[in-house]
Amino acid sequence: PLAHGGQPWQDATIFDAVVLSLGTDFYKASMIDLDPDALGGAKMVEAFDRMAKLRSYVDDNFSGRDWNLASAMVINGEAGMQMMGDWAKGEFLKAGQKPGEDFVCIRFPGTQGSVTFNSDQFAMFKVGEERQHAQLLMASAIMNPTFQSAFNVVKGSVPARTDVSDEAFDDCGKKGMKDLAEANSNGTLFGSMAHGHAAPAAVKNALYDVVTRHFNGELTSQEAAEELAASIEAVK
């Protein structure tokens, strides 16, 4: 029933949601603060137990499958659901399916009211005063509500601003915007560990390794929690 691609970043995407479903305080302690007790404790063992349960819902041919092929499994009726970011919606739209009719977008069970995000970023280099005006114009254009709406409607994502009208968005987009605003107001909006916003690359890659080995049956949940704490402590 669960469409999944066996690639480290996809395994970690599910893991992100599973950890968040065990509570926002736990997500912050383990994924943001990198607290060794949270990383290697009983709650993390429970997170890995839940990952093992989810693995039992995935077919045996998942290894190496690209995320869009997993989306196609849901579109073609070969699976019931996929745990993926909102960019997957484009595959459904491309196949002629309509949000709210042919498919729905929901938060991972237990995470309503909180959101992990991955965002596009633009870096402005230190330049002479004569070029700073152009940089400000570009930044202003990118953050303009009209552009934020037009861009994210096409991409299938959610605007970086919380004051953008949802009028042009479909059901999935409207829900995403509402959820983001709710999480932002609650203080439960977190940069995603799986997608490189919560910690440096070395930490993320250490997590990838442990999560994927556990998902592939190479580690027990207890071993995975212990190794996760040790691996992250070694690289942070």
GROMACS .gro file of C-alpha atoms in nm:
model
  236
    1PRO     CA    1   0.000   0.000   0.000
    2LEU     CA    2   0.296   0.239   0.046
    3ALA     CA    3   0.488   0.359  -0.261
    4HIS     CA    4   0.849   0.434  -0.174
    5GLY     CA    5   1.185   0.472  -0.342
    6GLY     CA    6   1.478   0.316  -0.161
    7GLN     CA    7   1.721   0.606  -0.177
    8PRO     CA    8   1.880   0.758   0.136
    9TRP     CA    9   1.713   1.098   0.100
   10GLN     CA   10   1.373   0.935   0.054
   11ASP     CA   11   1.425   0.710   0.357
   12ALA     CA   12   1.524   1.018   0.557
   13THR     CA   13   1.219   1.210   0.434
   14ILE     CA   14   0.994   0.951   0.594
   15PHE     CA   15   1.215   0.942   0.904
   16ASP     CA   16   1.180   1.320   0.941
   17ALA     CA   17   0.802   1.282   0.955
   18VAL     CA   18   0.814   0.985   1.192
   19VAL     CA   19   1.036   1.174   1.438
   20LEU     CA   20   0.809   1.480   1.416
   21SER     CA   21   0.504   1.262   1.482
   22LEU     CA   22   0.654   1.174   1.820
   23GLY     CA   23   0.634   1.538   1.926
   24THR     CA   24   0.773   1.878   1.835
   25ASP     CA   25   0.988   1.890   2.150
   26PHE     CA   26   1.144   1.559   2.052
   27TYR     CA   27   1.205   1.673   1.694
   28LYS     CA   28   1.375   1.991   1.817
   29ALA     CA   29   1.587   1.807   2.072
   30SER     CA   30   1.701   1.536   1.832
   31MET     CA   31   1.709   1.693   1.486
   32ILE     CA   32   1.780   2.060   1.566
   33ASP     CA   33   1.970   2.057   1.896
   34LEU     CA   34   2.133   1.716   1.829
   35ASP     CA   35   2.090   1.618   2.194
   36PRO     CA   36   2.269   1.281   2.244
   37ASP     CA   37   2.007   1.165   2.494
   38ALA     CA   38   1.728   1.232   2.245
   39LEU     CA   39   1.921   1.077   1.956
   40GLY     CA   40   1.997   0.755   2.139
   41GLY     CA   41   1.707   0.726   2.380
   42ALA     CA   42   1.391   0.517   2.406
   43LYS     CA   43   1.184   0.757   2.196
   44MET     CA   44   1.431   0.724   1.908
   45VAL     CA   45   1.408   0.346   1.935
   46GLU     CA   46   1.031   0.390   1.899
   47ALA     CA   47   1.087   0.605   1.589
   48PHE     CA   48   1.293   0.328   1.432
   49ASP     CA   49   1.028   0.071   1.531
   50ARG     CA   50   0.773   0.280   1.341
   51MET     CA   51   1.007   0.293   1.042
   52ALA     CA   52   1.026  -0.086   1.047
   53LYS     CA   53   0.647  -0.103   1.049
   54LEU     CA   54   0.629   0.129   0.749
   55ARG     CA   55   0.889  -0.084   0.570
   56SER     CA   56   0.649  -0.379   0.599
   57TYR     CA   57   0.401  -0.185   0.382
   58VAL     CA   58   0.652  -0.132   0.100
   59ASP     CA   59   0.700  -0.374  -0.191
   60ASP     CA   60   1.025  -0.571  -0.230
   61ASN     CA   61   1.138  -0.384  -0.543
   62PHE     CA   62   1.176  -0.044  -0.377
   63SER     CA   63   1.557  -0.026  -0.375
   64GLY     CA   64   1.688   0.259  -0.592
   65ARG     CA   65   1.344   0.362  -0.718
   66ASP     CA   66   1.320   0.731  -0.805
   67TRP     CA   67   1.054   0.932  -0.621
   68ASN     CA   68   0.857   1.010  -0.939
   69LEU     CA   69   0.827   0.639  -1.015
   70ALA     CA   70   0.684   0.590  -0.667
   71SER     CA   71   0.436   0.868  -0.746
   72ALA     CA   72   0.341   0.683  -1.064
   73MET     CA   73   0.258   0.375  -0.858
   74VAL     CA   74  -0.009   0.574  -0.672
   75ILE     CA   75  -0.133   0.738  -0.992
   76ASN     CA   76  -0.167   0.398  -1.163
   77GLY     CA   77  -0.341   0.236  -0.868
   78GLU     CA   78  -0.047   0.013  -0.776
   79ALA     CA   79  -0.016   0.171  -0.429
   80GLY     CA   80  -0.242   0.364  -0.196
   81MET     CA   81  -0.015   0.645  -0.079
   82GLN     CA   82   0.328   0.805  -0.094
   83MET     CA   83   0.508   1.003   0.175
   84MET     CA   84   0.676   1.287  -0.012
   85GLY     CA   85   0.705   1.664  -0.028
   86ASP     CA   86   0.452   1.875  -0.212
   87TRP     CA   87   0.667   1.872  -0.528
   88ALA     CA   88   0.524   1.526  -0.599
   89LYS     CA   89   0.193   1.691  -0.682
   90GLY     CA   90   0.332   1.788  -1.022
   91GLU     CA   91   0.343   1.421  -1.125
   92PHE     CA   92  -0.026   1.383  -1.046
   93LEU     CA   93  -0.119   1.702  -1.232
   94LYS     CA   94   0.088   1.594  -1.531
   95ALA     CA   95  -0.113   1.272  -1.537
   96GLY     CA   96  -0.436   1.471  -1.559
   97GLN     CA   97  -0.546   1.411  -1.201
   98LYS     CA   98  -0.728   1.675  -0.995
   99PRO     CA   99  -0.652   1.756  -0.629
  100GLY     CA  100  -0.948   1.688  -0.405
  101GLU     CA  101  -1.103   1.456  -0.663
  102ASP     CA  102  -0.846   1.203  -0.786
  103PHE     CA  103  -0.602   1.244  -0.498
  104VAL     CA  104  -0.568   1.424  -0.166
  105CYS     CA  105  -0.279   1.580   0.024
  106ILE     CA  106  -0.259   1.520   0.400
  107ARG     CA  107  -0.005   1.571   0.675
  108PHE     CA  108   0.179   1.266   0.803
  109PRO     CA  109  -0.028   1.118   1.090
  110GLY     CA  110   0.058   1.286   1.418
  111THR     CA  111   0.220   1.596   1.267
  112GLN     CA  112  -0.080   1.824   1.216
  113GLY     CA  113   0.002   2.168   1.351
  114SER     CA  114   0.373   2.132   1.279
  115VAL     CA  115   0.571   2.146   0.954
  116THR     CA  116   0.923   2.064   0.838
  117PHE     CA  117   1.029   2.262   0.534
  118ASN     CA  118   1.283   2.273   0.254
  119SER     CA  119   1.314   2.607   0.077
  120ASP     CA  120   1.494   2.762  -0.219
  121GLN     CA  121   1.754   3.017  -0.115
  122PHE     CA  122   1.928   3.304  -0.289
  123ALA     CA  123   2.266   3.430  -0.170
  124MET     CA  124   2.363   3.793  -0.231
  125PHE     CA  125   2.738   3.849  -0.248
  126LYS     CA  126   2.911   4.151  -0.103
  127VAL     CA  127   2.942   4.395  -0.392
  128GLY     CA  128   3.000   4.763  -0.454
  129GLU     CA  129   2.735   5.017  -0.365
  130GLU     CA  130   2.638   5.063  -0.731
  131ARG     CA  131   2.531   4.697  -0.754
  132GLN     CA  132   2.351   4.677  -0.422
  133HIS     CA  133   2.046   4.849  -0.569
  134ALA     CA  134   2.013   4.571  -0.828
  135GLN     CA  135   2.038   4.311  -0.552
  136LEU     CA  136   1.762   4.483  -0.357
  137LEU     CA  137   1.544   4.495  -0.668
  138MET     CA  138   1.594   4.122  -0.726
  139ALA     CA  139   1.519   4.035  -0.363
  140SER     CA  140   1.212   4.257  -0.370
  141ALA     CA  141   1.088   4.094  -0.692
  142ILE     CA  142   1.136   3.741  -0.554
  143MET     CA  143   0.947   3.819  -0.234
  144ASN     CA  144   0.668   4.012  -0.406
  145PRO     CA  145   0.334   3.846  -0.319
  146THR     CA  146   0.229   3.836  -0.686
  147PHE     CA  147   0.548   3.653  -0.785
  148GLN     CA  148   0.528   3.423  -0.483
  149SER     CA  149   0.178   3.321  -0.589
  150ALA     CA  150   0.258   3.274  -0.959
  151PHE     CA  151   0.580   3.080  -0.897
  152ASN     CA  152   0.446   2.846  -0.631
  153VAL     CA  153   0.125   2.768  -0.820
  154VAL     CA  154   0.340   2.639  -1.106
  155LYS     CA  155   0.596   2.461  -0.888
  156GLY     CA  156   0.337   2.303  -0.661
  157SER     CA  157   0.495   2.443  -0.346
  158VAL     CA  158   0.397   2.693  -0.076
  159PRO     CA  159   0.496   3.063  -0.073
  160ALA     CA  160   0.775   3.173   0.160
  161ARG     CA  161   0.545   3.453   0.280
  162THR     CA  162   0.242   3.381   0.496
  163ASP     CA  163   0.044   3.683   0.372
  164VAL     CA  164   0.005   3.564   0.010
  165SER     CA  165  -0.353   3.507  -0.108
  166ASP     CA  166  -0.444   3.140  -0.166
  167GLU     CA  167  -0.700   3.229  -0.433
  168ALA     CA  168  -0.497   3.088  -0.725
  169PHE     CA  169  -0.400   2.766  -0.544
  170ASP     CA  170  -0.566   2.424  -0.563
  171ASP     CA  171  -0.684   2.218  -0.264
  172CYS     CA  172  -0.336   2.087  -0.184
  173GLY     CA  173  -0.183   2.433  -0.211
  174LYS     CA  174  -0.446   2.591   0.012
  175LYS     CA  175  -0.392   2.324   0.277
  176GLY     CA  176  -0.015   2.363   0.258
  177MET     CA  177  -0.040   2.739   0.306
  178LYS     CA  178  -0.281   2.701   0.598
  179ASP     CA  179  -0.060   2.439   0.764
  180LEU     CA  180   0.253   2.652   0.719
  181ALA     CA  181   0.087   2.958   0.873
  182GLU     CA  182  -0.043   2.748   1.164
  183ALA     CA  183   0.300   2.599   1.233
  184ASN     CA  184   0.467   2.939   1.203
  185SER     CA  185   0.229   3.094   1.457
  186ASN     CA  186   0.271   2.796   1.692
  187GLY     CA  187   0.650   2.803   1.681
  188THR     CA  188   0.648   2.453   1.532
  189LEU     CA  189   0.794   2.529   1.189
  190PHE     CA  190   1.127   2.345   1.155
  191GLY     CA  191   1.394   2.323   0.890
  192SER     CA  192   1.406   1.966   0.761
  193MET     CA  193   1.693   1.741   0.867
  194ALA     CA  194   1.637   1.517   0.565
  195HIS     CA  195   1.671   1.808   0.323
  196GLY     CA  196   1.966   1.987   0.476
  197HIS     CA  197   1.803   2.272   0.668
  198ALA     CA  198   1.839   2.147   1.025
  199ALA     CA  199   2.209   2.063   1.039
  200PRO     CA  200   2.535   2.065   0.836
  201ALA     CA  201   2.582   1.813   0.555
  202ALA     CA  202   2.809   1.587   0.761
  203VAL     CA  203   2.535   1.541   1.021
  204LYS     CA  204   2.270   1.486   0.757
  205ASN     CA  205   2.482   1.224   0.581
  206ALA     CA  206   2.551   1.042   0.908
  207LEU     CA  207   2.176   1.022   0.965
  208TYR     CA  208   2.118   0.905   0.605
  209ASP     CA  209   2.357   0.614   0.656
  210VAL     CA  210   2.197   0.488   0.977
  211VAL     CA  211   1.837   0.536   0.863
  212THR     CA  212   1.891   0.356   0.533
  213ARG     CA  213   2.079   0.066   0.692
  214HIS     CA  214   1.797   0.021   0.941
  215PHE     CA  215   1.529   0.048   0.671
  216ASN     CA  216   1.712  -0.222   0.475
  217GLY     CA  217   1.713  -0.453   0.778
  218GLU     CA  218   2.084  -0.425   0.860
  219LEU     CA  219   2.029  -0.279   1.210
  220THR     CA  220   1.778  -0.339   1.487
  221SER     CA  221   1.594  -0.033   1.620
  222GLN     CA  222   1.807  -0.033   1.936
  223GLU     CA  223   2.129  -0.059   1.735
  224ALA     CA  224   2.013   0.217   1.500
  225ALA     CA  225   1.938   0.460   1.784
  226GLU     CA  226   2.274   0.393   1.948
  227GLU     CA  227   2.461   0.429   1.620
  228LEU     CA  228   2.270   0.744   1.526
  229ALA     CA  229   2.375   0.914   1.850
  230ALA     CA  230   2.737   0.800   1.813
  231SER     CA  231   2.764   0.888   1.443
  232ILE     CA  232   2.624   1.237   1.484
  233GLU     CA  233   2.837   1.303   1.793
  234ALA     CA  234   3.144   1.210   1.587
  235VAL     CA  235   3.078   1.460   1.308
  236LYS     CA  236   2.902   1.756   1.468
   0.00000   0.00000   0.00000
